[in-house]
Short mmCIF file of C-alpha atoms in Angstrom, two decimals:
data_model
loop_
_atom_site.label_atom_id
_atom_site.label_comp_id
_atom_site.label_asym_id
_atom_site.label_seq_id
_atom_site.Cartn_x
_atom_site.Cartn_y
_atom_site.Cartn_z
CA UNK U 1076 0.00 0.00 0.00
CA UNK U 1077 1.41 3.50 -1.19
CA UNK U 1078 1.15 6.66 1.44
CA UNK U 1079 -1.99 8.11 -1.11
CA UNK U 1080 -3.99 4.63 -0.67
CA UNK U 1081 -3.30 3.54 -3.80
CA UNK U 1082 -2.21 -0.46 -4.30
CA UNK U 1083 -0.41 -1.65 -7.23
CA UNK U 1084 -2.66 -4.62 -7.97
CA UNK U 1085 -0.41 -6.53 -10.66
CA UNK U 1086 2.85 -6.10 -12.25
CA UNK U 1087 0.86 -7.18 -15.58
CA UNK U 1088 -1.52 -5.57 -16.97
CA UNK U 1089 -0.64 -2.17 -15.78
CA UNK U 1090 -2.35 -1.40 -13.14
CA UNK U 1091 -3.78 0.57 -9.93
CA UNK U 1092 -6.24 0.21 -7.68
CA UNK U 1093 -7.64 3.12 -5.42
CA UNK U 1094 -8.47 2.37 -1.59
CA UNK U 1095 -12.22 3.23 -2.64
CA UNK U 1096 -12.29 0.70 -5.66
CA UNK U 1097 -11.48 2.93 -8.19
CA UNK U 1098 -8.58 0.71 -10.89
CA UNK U 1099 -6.89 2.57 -13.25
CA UNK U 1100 -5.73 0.12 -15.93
CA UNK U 1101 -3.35 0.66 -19.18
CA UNK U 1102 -4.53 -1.83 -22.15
CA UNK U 1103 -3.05 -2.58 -25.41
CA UNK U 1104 -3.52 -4.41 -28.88
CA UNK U 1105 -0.41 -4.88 -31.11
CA UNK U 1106 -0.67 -6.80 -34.10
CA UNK U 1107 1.96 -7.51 -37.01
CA UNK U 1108 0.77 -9.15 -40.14
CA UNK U 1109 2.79 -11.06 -42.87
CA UNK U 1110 0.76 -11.33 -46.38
CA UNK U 1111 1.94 -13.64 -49.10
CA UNK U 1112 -0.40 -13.84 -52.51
CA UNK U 1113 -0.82 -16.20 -55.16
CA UNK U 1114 -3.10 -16.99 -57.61
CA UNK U 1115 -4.60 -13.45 -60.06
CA UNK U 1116 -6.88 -10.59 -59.70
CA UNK U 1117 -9.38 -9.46 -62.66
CA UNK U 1118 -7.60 -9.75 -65.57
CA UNK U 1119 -3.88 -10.97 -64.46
CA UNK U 1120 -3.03 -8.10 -62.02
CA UNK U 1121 -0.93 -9.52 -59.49
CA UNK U 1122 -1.71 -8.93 -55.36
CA UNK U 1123 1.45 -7.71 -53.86
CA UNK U 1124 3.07 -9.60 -50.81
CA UNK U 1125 3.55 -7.46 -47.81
CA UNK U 1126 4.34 -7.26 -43.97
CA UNK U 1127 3.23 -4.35 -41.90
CA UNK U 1128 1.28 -3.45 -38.70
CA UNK U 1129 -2.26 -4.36 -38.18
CA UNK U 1130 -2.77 -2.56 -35.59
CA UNK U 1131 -1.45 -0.49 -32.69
CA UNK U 1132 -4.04 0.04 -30.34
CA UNK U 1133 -3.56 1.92 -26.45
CA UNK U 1134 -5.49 3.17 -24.29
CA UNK U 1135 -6.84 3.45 -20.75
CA UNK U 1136 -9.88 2.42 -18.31
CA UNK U 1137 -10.90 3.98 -15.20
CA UNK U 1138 -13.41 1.78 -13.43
CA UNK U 1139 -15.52 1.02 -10.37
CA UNK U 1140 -16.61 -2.03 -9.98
CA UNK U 1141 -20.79 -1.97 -10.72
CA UNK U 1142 -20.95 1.71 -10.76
CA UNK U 1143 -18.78 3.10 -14.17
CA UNK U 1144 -15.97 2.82 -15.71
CA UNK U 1145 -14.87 4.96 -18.57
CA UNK U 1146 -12.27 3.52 -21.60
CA UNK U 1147 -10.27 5.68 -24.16
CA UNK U 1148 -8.52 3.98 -27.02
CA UNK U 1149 -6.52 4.67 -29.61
CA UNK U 1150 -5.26 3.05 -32.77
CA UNK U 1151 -1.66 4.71 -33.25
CA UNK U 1152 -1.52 2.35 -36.93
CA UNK U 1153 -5.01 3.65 -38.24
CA UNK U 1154 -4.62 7.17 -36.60
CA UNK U 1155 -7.87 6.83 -35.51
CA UNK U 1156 -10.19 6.53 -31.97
CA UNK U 1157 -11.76 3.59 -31.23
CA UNK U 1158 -13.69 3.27 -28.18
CA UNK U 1159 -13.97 6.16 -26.08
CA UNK U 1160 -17.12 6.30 -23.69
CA UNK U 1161 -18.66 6.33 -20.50
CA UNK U 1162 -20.28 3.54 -19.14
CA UNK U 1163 -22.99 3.54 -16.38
CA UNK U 1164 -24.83 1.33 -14.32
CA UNK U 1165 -27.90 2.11 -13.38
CA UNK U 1166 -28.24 0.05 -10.31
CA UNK U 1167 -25.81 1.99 -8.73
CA UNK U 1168 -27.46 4.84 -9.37
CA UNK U 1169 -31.00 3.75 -8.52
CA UNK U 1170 -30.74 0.51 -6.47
CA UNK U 1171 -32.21 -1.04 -9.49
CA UNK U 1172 -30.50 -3.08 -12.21
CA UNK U 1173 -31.85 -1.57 -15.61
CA UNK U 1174 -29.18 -1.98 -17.41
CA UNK U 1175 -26.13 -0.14 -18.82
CA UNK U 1176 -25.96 2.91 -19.92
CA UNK U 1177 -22.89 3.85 -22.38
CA UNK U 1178 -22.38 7.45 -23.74
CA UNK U 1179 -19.36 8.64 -26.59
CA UNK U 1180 -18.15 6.87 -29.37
CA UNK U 1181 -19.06 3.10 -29.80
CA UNK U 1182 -19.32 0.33 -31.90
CA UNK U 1183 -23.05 0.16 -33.73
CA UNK U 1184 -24.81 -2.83 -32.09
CA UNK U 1185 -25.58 -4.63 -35.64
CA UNK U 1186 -23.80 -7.72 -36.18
CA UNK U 1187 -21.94 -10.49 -34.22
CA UNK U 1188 -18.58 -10.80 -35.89
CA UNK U 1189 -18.26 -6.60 -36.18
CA UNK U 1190 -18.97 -6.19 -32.16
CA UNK U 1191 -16.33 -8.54 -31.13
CA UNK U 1192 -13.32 -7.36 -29.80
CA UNK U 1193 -10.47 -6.74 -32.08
CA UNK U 1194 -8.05 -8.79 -29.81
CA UNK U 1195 -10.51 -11.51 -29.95
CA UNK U 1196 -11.02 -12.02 -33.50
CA UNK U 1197 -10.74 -15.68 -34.53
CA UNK U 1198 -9.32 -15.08 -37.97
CA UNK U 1199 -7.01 -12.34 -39.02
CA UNK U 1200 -9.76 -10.41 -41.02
CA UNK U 1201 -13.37 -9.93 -40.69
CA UNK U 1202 -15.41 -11.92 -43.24
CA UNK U 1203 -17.02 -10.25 -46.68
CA UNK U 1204 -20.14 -9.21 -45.43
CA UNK U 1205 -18.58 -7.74 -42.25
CA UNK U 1206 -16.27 -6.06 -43.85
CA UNK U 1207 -18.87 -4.10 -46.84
CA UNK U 1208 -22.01 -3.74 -44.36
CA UNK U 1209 -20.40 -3.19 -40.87
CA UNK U 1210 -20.93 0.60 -39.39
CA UNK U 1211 -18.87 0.34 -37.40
CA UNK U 1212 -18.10 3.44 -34.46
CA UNK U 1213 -20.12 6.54 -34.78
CA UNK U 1214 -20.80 9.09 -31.31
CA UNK U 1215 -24.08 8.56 -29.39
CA UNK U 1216 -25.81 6.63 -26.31
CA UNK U 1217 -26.33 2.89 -25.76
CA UNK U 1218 -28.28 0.90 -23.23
CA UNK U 1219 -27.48 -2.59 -22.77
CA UNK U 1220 -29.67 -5.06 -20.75
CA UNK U 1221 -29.11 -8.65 -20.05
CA UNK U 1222 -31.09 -11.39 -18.41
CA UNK U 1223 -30.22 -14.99 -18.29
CA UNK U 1224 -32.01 -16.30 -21.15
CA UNK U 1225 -32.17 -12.74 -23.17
CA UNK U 1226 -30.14 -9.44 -24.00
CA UNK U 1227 -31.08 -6.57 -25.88
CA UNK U 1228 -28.49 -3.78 -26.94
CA UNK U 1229 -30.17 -0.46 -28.02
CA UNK U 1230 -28.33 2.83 -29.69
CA UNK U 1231 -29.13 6.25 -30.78
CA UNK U 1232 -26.25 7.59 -32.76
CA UNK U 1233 -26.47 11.40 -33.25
CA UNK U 1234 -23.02 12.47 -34.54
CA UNK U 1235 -20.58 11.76 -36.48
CA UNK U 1236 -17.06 9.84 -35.31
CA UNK U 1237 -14.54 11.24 -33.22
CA UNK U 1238 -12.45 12.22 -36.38
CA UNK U 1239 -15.24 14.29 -38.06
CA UNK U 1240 -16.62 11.57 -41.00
CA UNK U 1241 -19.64 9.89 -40.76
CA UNK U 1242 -22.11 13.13 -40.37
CA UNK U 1243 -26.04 11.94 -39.57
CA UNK U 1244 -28.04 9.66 -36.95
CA UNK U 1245 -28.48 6.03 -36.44
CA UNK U 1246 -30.85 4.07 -34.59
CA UNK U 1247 -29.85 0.26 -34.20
CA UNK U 1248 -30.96 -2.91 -32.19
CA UNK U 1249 -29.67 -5.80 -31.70
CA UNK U 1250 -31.70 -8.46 -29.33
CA UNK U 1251 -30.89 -12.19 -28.40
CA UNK U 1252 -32.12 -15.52 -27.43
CA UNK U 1253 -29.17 -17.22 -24.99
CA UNK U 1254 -31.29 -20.16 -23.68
CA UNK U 1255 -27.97 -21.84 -22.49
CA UNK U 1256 -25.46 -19.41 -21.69
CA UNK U 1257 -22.52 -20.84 -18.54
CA UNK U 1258 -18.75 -21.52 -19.47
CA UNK U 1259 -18.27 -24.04 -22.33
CA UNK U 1260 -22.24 -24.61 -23.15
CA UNK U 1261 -23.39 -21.68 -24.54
CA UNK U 1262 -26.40 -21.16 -27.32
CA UNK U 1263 -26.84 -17.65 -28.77
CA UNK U 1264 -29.48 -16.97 -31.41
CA UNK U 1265 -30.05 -13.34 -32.23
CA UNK U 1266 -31.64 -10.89 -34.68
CA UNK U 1267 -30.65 -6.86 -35.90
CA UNK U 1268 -31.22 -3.88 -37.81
CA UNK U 1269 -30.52 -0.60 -38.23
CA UNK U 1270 -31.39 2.83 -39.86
CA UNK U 1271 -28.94 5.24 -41.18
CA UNK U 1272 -29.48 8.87 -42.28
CA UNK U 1273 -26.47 10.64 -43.35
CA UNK U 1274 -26.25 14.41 -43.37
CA UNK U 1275 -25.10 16.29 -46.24
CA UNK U 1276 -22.01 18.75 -45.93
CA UNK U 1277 -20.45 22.02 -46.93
CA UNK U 1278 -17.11 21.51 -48.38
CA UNK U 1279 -14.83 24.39 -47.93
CA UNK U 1280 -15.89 26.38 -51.40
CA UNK U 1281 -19.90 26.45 -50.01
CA UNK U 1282 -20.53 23.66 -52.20
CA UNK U 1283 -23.14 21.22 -50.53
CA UNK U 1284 -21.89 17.52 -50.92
CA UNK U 1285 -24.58 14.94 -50.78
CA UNK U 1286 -24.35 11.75 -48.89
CA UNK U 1287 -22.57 9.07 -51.09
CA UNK U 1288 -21.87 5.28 -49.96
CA UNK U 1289 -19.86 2.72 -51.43
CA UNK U 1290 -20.11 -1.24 -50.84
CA UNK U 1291 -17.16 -3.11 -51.32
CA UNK U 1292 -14.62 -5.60 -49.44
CA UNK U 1293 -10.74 -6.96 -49.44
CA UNK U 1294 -10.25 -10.65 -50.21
CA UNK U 1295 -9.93 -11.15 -46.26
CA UNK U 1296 -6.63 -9.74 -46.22
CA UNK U 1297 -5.78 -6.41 -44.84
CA UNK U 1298 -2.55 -5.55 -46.33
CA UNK U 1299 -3.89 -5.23 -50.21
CA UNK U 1300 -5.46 -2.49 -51.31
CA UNK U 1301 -7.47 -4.47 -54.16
CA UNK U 1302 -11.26 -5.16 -53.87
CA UNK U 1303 -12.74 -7.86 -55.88
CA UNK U 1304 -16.05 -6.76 -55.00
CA UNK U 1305 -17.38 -3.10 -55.45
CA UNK U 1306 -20.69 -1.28 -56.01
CA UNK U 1307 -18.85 1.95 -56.81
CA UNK U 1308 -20.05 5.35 -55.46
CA UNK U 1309 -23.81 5.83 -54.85
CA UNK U 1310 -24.55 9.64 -54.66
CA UNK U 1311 -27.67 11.15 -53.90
CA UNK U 1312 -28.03 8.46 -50.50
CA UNK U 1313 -31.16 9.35 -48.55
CA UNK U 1314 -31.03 6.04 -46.16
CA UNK U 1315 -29.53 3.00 -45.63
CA UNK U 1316 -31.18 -0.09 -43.78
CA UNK U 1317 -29.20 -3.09 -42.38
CA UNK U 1318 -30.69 -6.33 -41.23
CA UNK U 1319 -28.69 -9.13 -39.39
CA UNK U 1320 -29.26 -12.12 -38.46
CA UNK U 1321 -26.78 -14.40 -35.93
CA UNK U 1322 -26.18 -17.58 -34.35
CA UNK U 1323 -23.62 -19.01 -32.01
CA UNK U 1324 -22.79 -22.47 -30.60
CA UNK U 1325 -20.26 -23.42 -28.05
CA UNK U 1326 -20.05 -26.93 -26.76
CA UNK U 1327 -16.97 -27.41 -24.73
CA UNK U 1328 -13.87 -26.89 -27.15
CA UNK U 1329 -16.19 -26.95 -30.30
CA UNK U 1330 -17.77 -23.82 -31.69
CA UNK U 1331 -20.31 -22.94 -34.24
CA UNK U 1332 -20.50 -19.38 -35.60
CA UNK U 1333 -22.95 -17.79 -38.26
CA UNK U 1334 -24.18 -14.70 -39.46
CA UNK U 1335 -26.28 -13.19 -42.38
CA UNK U 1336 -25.94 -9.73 -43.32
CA UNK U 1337 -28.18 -7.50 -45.59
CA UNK U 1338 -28.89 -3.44 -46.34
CA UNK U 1339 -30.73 -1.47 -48.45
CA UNK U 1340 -29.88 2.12 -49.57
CA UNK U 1341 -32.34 4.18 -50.26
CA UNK U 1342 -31.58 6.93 -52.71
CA UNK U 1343 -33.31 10.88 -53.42
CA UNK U 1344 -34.20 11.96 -56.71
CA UNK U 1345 -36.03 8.85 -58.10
CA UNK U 1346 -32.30 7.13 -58.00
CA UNK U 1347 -32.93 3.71 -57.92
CA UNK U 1348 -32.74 1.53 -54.87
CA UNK U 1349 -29.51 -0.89 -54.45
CA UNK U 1350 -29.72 -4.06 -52.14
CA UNK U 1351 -27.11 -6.65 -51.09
CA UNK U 1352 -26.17 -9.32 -49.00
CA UNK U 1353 -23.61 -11.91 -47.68
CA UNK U 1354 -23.10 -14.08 -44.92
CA UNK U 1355 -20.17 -16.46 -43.57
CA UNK U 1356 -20.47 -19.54 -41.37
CA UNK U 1357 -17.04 -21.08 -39.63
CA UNK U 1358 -16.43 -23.88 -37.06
CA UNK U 1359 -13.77 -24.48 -34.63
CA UNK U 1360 -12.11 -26.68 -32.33
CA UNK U 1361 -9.94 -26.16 -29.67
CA UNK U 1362 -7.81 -29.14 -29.57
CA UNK U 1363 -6.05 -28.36 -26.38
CA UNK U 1364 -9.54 -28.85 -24.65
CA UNK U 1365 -10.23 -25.10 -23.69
CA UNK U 1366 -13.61 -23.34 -24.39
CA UNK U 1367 -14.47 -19.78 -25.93
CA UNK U 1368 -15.15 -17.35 -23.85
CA UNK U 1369 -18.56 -15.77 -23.65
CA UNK U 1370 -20.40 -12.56 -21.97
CA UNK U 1371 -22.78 -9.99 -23.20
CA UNK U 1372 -23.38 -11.12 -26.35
CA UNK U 1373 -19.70 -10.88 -27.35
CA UNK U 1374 -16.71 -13.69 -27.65
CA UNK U 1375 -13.42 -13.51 -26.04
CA UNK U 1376 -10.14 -15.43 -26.65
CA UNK U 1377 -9.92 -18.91 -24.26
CA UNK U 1378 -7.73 -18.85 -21.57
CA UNK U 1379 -5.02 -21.34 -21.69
CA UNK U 1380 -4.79 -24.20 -18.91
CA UNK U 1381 -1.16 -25.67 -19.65
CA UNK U 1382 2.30 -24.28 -19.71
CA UNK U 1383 2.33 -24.47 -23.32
CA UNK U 1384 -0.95 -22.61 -24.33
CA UNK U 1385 -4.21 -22.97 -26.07
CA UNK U 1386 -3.92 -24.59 -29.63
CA UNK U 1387 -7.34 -24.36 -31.96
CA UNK U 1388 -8.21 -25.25 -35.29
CA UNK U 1389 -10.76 -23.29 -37.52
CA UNK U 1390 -12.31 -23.34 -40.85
CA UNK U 1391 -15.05 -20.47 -42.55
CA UNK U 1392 -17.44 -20.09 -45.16
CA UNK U 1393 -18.17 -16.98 -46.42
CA UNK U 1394 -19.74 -15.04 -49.12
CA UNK U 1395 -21.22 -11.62 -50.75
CA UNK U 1396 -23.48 -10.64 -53.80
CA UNK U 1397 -23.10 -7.11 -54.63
CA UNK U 1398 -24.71 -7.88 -58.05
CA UNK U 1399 -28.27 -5.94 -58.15
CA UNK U 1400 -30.44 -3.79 -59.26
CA UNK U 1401 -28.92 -2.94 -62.20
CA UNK U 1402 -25.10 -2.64 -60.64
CA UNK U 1403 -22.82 -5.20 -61.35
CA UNK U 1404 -20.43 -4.99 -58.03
CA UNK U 1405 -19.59 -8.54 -58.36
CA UNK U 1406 -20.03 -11.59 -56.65
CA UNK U 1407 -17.44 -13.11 -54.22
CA UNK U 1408 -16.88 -16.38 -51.94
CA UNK U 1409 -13.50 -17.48 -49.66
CA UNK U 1410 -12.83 -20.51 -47.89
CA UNK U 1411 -10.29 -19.90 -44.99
CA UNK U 1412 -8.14 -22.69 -42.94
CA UNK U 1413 -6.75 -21.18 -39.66
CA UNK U 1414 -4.94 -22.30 -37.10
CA UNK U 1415 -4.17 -20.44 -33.47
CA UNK U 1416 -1.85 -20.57 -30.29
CA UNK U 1417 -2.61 -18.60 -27.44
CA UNK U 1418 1.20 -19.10 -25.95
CA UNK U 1419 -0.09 -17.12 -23.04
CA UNK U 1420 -3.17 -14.80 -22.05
CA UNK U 1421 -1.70 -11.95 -23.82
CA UNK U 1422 0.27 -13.44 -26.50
CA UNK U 1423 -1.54 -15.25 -29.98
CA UNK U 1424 -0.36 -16.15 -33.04
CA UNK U 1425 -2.02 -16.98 -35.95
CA UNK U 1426 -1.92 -18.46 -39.41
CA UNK U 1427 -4.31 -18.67 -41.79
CA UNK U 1428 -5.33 -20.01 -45.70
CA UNK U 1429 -7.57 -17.92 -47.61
CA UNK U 1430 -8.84 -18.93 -50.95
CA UNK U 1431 -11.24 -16.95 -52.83
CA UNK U 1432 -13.10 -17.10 -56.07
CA UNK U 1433 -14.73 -14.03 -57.65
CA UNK U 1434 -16.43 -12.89 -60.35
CA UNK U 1435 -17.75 -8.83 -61.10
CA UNK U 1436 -19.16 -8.66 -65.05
CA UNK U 1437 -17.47 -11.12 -67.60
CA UNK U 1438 -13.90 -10.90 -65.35
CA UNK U 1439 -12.52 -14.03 -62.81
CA UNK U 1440 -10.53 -13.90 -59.75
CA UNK U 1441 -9.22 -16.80 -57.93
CA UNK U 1442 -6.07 -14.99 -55.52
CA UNK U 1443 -5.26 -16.83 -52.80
CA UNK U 1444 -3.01 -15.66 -49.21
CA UNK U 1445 -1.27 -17.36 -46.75
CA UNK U 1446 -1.30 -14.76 -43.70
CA UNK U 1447 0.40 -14.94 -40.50
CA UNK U 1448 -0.07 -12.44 -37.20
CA UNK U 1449 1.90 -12.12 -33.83
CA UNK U 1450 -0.22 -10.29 -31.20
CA UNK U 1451 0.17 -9.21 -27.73
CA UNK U 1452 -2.53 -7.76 -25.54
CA UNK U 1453 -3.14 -7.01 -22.46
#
């Protein structure tokens, strides 16, 4: 105990705990990636082989245990905020659980795979549909609430993100069935949507610029610039709907993961309509006889029980159709293979196989990476 009443509560993570409850705790992501192509793009064009940082993610959280606790994060890679918000619960303020109340910038509470953690992800990149239809953070208030057999996860987003794009509201929900939810037997069936408006701006000359979206996503691998898949830019946008549906299984070292993914944007002007859709499925097995974690609707990495780590084995489906309504943004499916250790709670390194097959008009695309990640967190 220090002369202030502080304690330091562990060496690792960084951390301190006040003599009223109050921790103060320093948490990280680090990720380096190695790419290597094969196989073509559209028309020959080769996918470049590179290694680079995935991410570099800091940050802080000030907590007290069932009252608040407030997190700030930053990506020093992307350059960008991720979490940064305020987090209250309302039985400490009223003597009556209610739920959680969360207020800053957040992730959008539509979809399974997009909400978990980024130190948690079970393959190196986010499948097709994730990656075109996610939201991902925008500013607001959320209210979580979570029973034993049911959670629902509300959000009112009326700003843009912390670095100024983004401008307009959204009003998601994401609710779920958890009829069997205790460590290693878990049974998650849920259901989503959302309603975008974006704003127009004023660029710097006075010129209004209408609100413009574009659909498209990498081959599942983060350090290529090419998209297989791409709707181009729709201008004129006046609202865009997202739909989600999402299932997960966990049966002692065996998992079962799905997801389907859809949105409509609406356009002014008598623009047509555009519609698309994906989904991925993706087992896995952790042979060293660990199981995934689970809590509030959200996955977290196992925790390993011998000396050597946590070994699993994985394997994923997924797929995307941005062919519609008149817009040929091509049609895309990958099989991955992947394959990781968790050495120790904060180290993980992974591997993984991605093979794709698209097409987008009269062009083919059949590029395939082998990708490899070192993380630590803490």
């Amino acid at each position: 105990h220090a002369a202030d009443g502080t304690t330091q509560a562990a060496a690792w993570p960084p951390k301190i705990s006040f003599a009223d409850g109050t921790e103060l705790s320093l948490g990280g992501n680090l990720q380096y990636d190695f790419n290597q192509f094969s196989g073509e793009g559209y028309n020959g064009a080769v996918l470049e082989d590179d290694d680079a940082w995935r991410r570099q993610e800091l940050g802080f959280t000030l907590r007290r245990k069932g009252v608040y606790d407030l997190g700030v994060t930053y990506d020093f890679h992307a350059k960008s905020w991720n979490d940064v918000a305020l987090r209250v619960e309302t039985k400490a303020l009223f003597g009556r659980d209610l739920g959680k109340v969360r207020i800053g910038q957040m992730k959008v509470p539509l979809g399974f795979e997009g909400n978990t953690a980024t130190r948690a992800v079970s393959f190196l990149e986010a499948s097709l549909p994730t990656q075109a239809f996610y939201e991902n953070r925008r500013s607001g208030i959320d209210w979580a609430f979570e029973r034993n057999r049911y959670l629902v996860n509300a959000g009112y987003f009326f700003e843009s993100d912390l670095l100024g794009n983004n401008k307009g509201d959204t009003t998601a929900v994401r609710m779920a069935w958890t009829p069997r939810k205790a460590a290693g037997d878990v049974l998650h069936l849920g259901i989503a949507g959302s309603r975008e408006r974006p704003d127009s701006e004023v660029n710097g000359l006075g010129v209004t610029v209408h609100p413009s979206v574009r659909w498209r996503a990498r081959p599942e691998a983060a350090l290529t610039s090419v998209r297989l898949v791409d709707s181009g830019t729709l201008t004129r946008v006046d609202r865009i709907d997202r739909a989600g549906l999402e299932a997960l299984w966990i049966h002692g070292p065996w998992s079962v993961q799905g997801e389907y993914l859809r949105q409509k944007t609406t356009r002014d002007l008598g623009l047509p309509s555009y519609s698309a859709d994906g989904g991925y499925v993706f087992a896995r097995w952790m042979v060293t006889g660990e199981s995934r974690g689970y809590s509030g609707g959200n996955v977290a990495n196992p925790k390993p029980k011998a000396a050597h780590g946590a070994v699993e084995l994985l394997a994923r489906y997924s797929r995307i159709d941005l062919d519609s309504d008149g817009i040929a943004g091509g049609r895309q499916s990958d099989w991955t293979l992947g394959a990781n250790w968790y050495l120790t709670p904060y180290f993980k390194f992974q591997a993984n196989y991605v093979k794709s097959d698209a097409t987008r008009g009269a062009s083919f695309a059949d590029p395939s990476v082998f990708e490899l990640r070192a993380q630590m967190h803490f």
